[in-house]
């Protein structure tokens, strides 16, 4: 009986250890994913319009106008484009 209890206890310890390792791996993967997301957001933040670069961005848009008013047929060709005013 004592030997069976000892084996069950060892098995429980192994299960707890395995669960702790799995939890640690899961947490590490979660942290890596969040770190990757933060780096991506920092990269995207470089193109944000702020008060410091507002005038430059307005000038850039005025110098390079874009016209998004057009139609596309089923083959993906531009069918109709309006003039910029």
C-alpha positions as a Markdown table, in Angstrom:
| # | Residue | x | y | z |
|---|---|---|---|---|
| 1 | Unk | 0.0 | 0.0 | 0.0 |
| 2 | Unk | 2.8 | 2.5 | 0.9 |
| 3 | Unk | 4.5 | 1.8 | -2.4 |
| 4 | Unk | 1.3 | 2.4 | -4.3 |
| 5 | Unk | 0.8 | 5.7 | -2.4 |
| 6 | Unk | 4.4 | 6.7 | -3.1 |
| 7 | Unk | 4.0 | 6.0 | -6.8 |
| 8 | Unk | 0.8 | 8.0 | -6.9 |
| 9 | Unk | 2.5 | 10.8 | -5.2 |
| 10 | Unk | 5.4 | 10.7 | -7.7 |
| 11 | Unk | 2.9 | 10.6 | -10.6 |
| 12 | Unk | 1.1 | 13.7 | -9.1 |
| 13 | Unk | 4.4 | 15.5 | -8.8 |
| 14 | Unk | 5.2 | 14.7 | -12.5 |
| 15 | Unk | 1.8 | 15.9 | -13.5 |
| 16 | Unk | 2.2 | 19.1 | -11.6 |
| 17 | Unk | 5.6 | 19.7 | -13.1 |
| 18 | Unk | 4.3 | 19.0 | -16.6 |
| 19 | Unk | 1.4 | 21.4 | -16.1 |
| 20 | Unk | 3.8 | 24.1 | -14.8 |
| 21 | Unk | 6.1 | 23.7 | -17.8 |
| 22 | Unk | 3.2 | 23.8 | -20.2 |
| 23 | Unk | 1.9 | 27.0 | -18.5 |
| 24 | Unk | 5.4 | 28.5 | -18.7 |
| 25 | Unk | 5.6 | 27.7 | -22.4 |
| 26 | Unk | 2.2 | 29.2 | -23.0 |
| 27 | Unk | 3.0 | 32.3 | -21.1 |
| 28 | Unk | 6.3 | 32.7 | -23.0 |
| 29 | Unk | 4.5 | 32.3 | -26.3 |
| 30 | Unk | 1.9 | 34.9 | -25.2 |
| 31 | Unk | 4.7 | 37.4 | -24.2 |
| 32 | Unk | 6.5 | 36.9 | -27.5 |
| 33 | Unk | 3.2 | 37.6 | -29.4 |
| 34 | Unk | 2.6 | 40.7 | -27.3 |
| 35 | Unk | 6.2 | 41.9 | -27.9 |
| 36 | Unk | 5.8 | 41.4 | -31.6 |
| 37 | Unk | 2.5 | 43.4 | -31.5 |
| 38 | Unk | 4.2 | 46.2 | -29.6 |
| 39 | Unk | 7.0 | 46.4 | -32.2 |
| 40 | Unk | 4.5 | 46.5 | -35.0 |
| 41 | Unk | 2.6 | 49.3 | -33.3 |
| 42 | Unk | 5.8 | 51.2 | -32.8 |
| 43 | Unk | 6.6 | 50.8 | -36.5 |
| 44 | Unk | 3.2 | 52.0 | -37.5 |
| 45 | Unk | 3.4 | 55.0 | -35.1 |
| 46 | Unk | 6.2 | 56.4 | -37.2 |
| 47 | Unk | 3.6 | 57.4 | -39.9 |
| 48 | Unk | 1.1 | 58.9 | -37.5 |
| 49 | Unk | 0.2 | 62.5 | -38.1 |
| 50 | Unk | 1.1 | 64.6 | -35.1 |
| 51 | Unk | 1.1 | 68.3 | -34.3 |
| 52 | Unk | 4.8 | 68.5 | -35.1 |
| 53 | Unk | 4.4 | 67.0 | -38.6 |
| 54 | Unk | 0.9 | 68.3 | -39.5 |
| 55 | Unk | 2.0 | 71.1 | -41.8 |
| 56 | Unk | 4.5 | 68.9 | -43.6 |
| 57 | Unk | 1.8 | 66.2 | -44.2 |
| 58 | Unk | -0.7 | 68.8 | -45.4 |
| 59 | Unk | 1.8 | 70.1 | -47.9 |
| 60 | Unk | 2.6 | 66.6 | -49.0 |
| 61 | Unk | -1.0 | 65.8 | -49.6 |
| 62 | Unk | -1.5 | 69.1 | -51.5 |
| 63 | Unk | 1.6 | 68.5 | -53.7 |
| 64 | Unk | 0.5 | 64.8 | -54.5 |
| 65 | Unk | -3.2 | 64.7 | -54.9 |
| 66 | Unk | -4.9 | 61.3 | -55.2 |
| 67 | Unk | -8.2 | 60.5 | -56.8 |
| 68 | Unk | -10.1 | 57.6 | -55.4 |
| 69 | Unk | -13.2 | 58.3 | -57.4 |
| 70 | Unk | -13.2 | 55.5 | -60.1 |
| 71 | Unk | -14.9 | 52.3 | -61.0 |
| 72 | Unk | -13.5 | 48.8 | -61.6 |
| 73 | Unk | -14.9 | 46.2 | -63.9 |
| 74 | Unk | -15.1 | 42.4 | -63.2 |
| 75 | Unk | -11.6 | 41.9 | -64.7 |
| 76 | Unk | -10.1 | 44.5 | -62.4 |
| 77 | Unk | -9.5 | 47.2 | -65.0 |
| 78 | Unk | -10.2 | 50.9 | -64.2 |
| 79 | Unk | -13.3 | 51.8 | -66.2 |
| 80 | Unk | -14.1 | 55.3 | -65.2 |
| 81 | Unk | -12.0 | 58.0 | -63.6 |
| 82 | Unk | -13.2 | 61.5 | -62.7 |
| 83 | Unk | -11.0 | 64.6 | -63.0 |
| 84 | Unk | -9.5 | 66.2 | -59.9 |
| 85 | Unk | -10.8 | 69.7 | -59.3 |
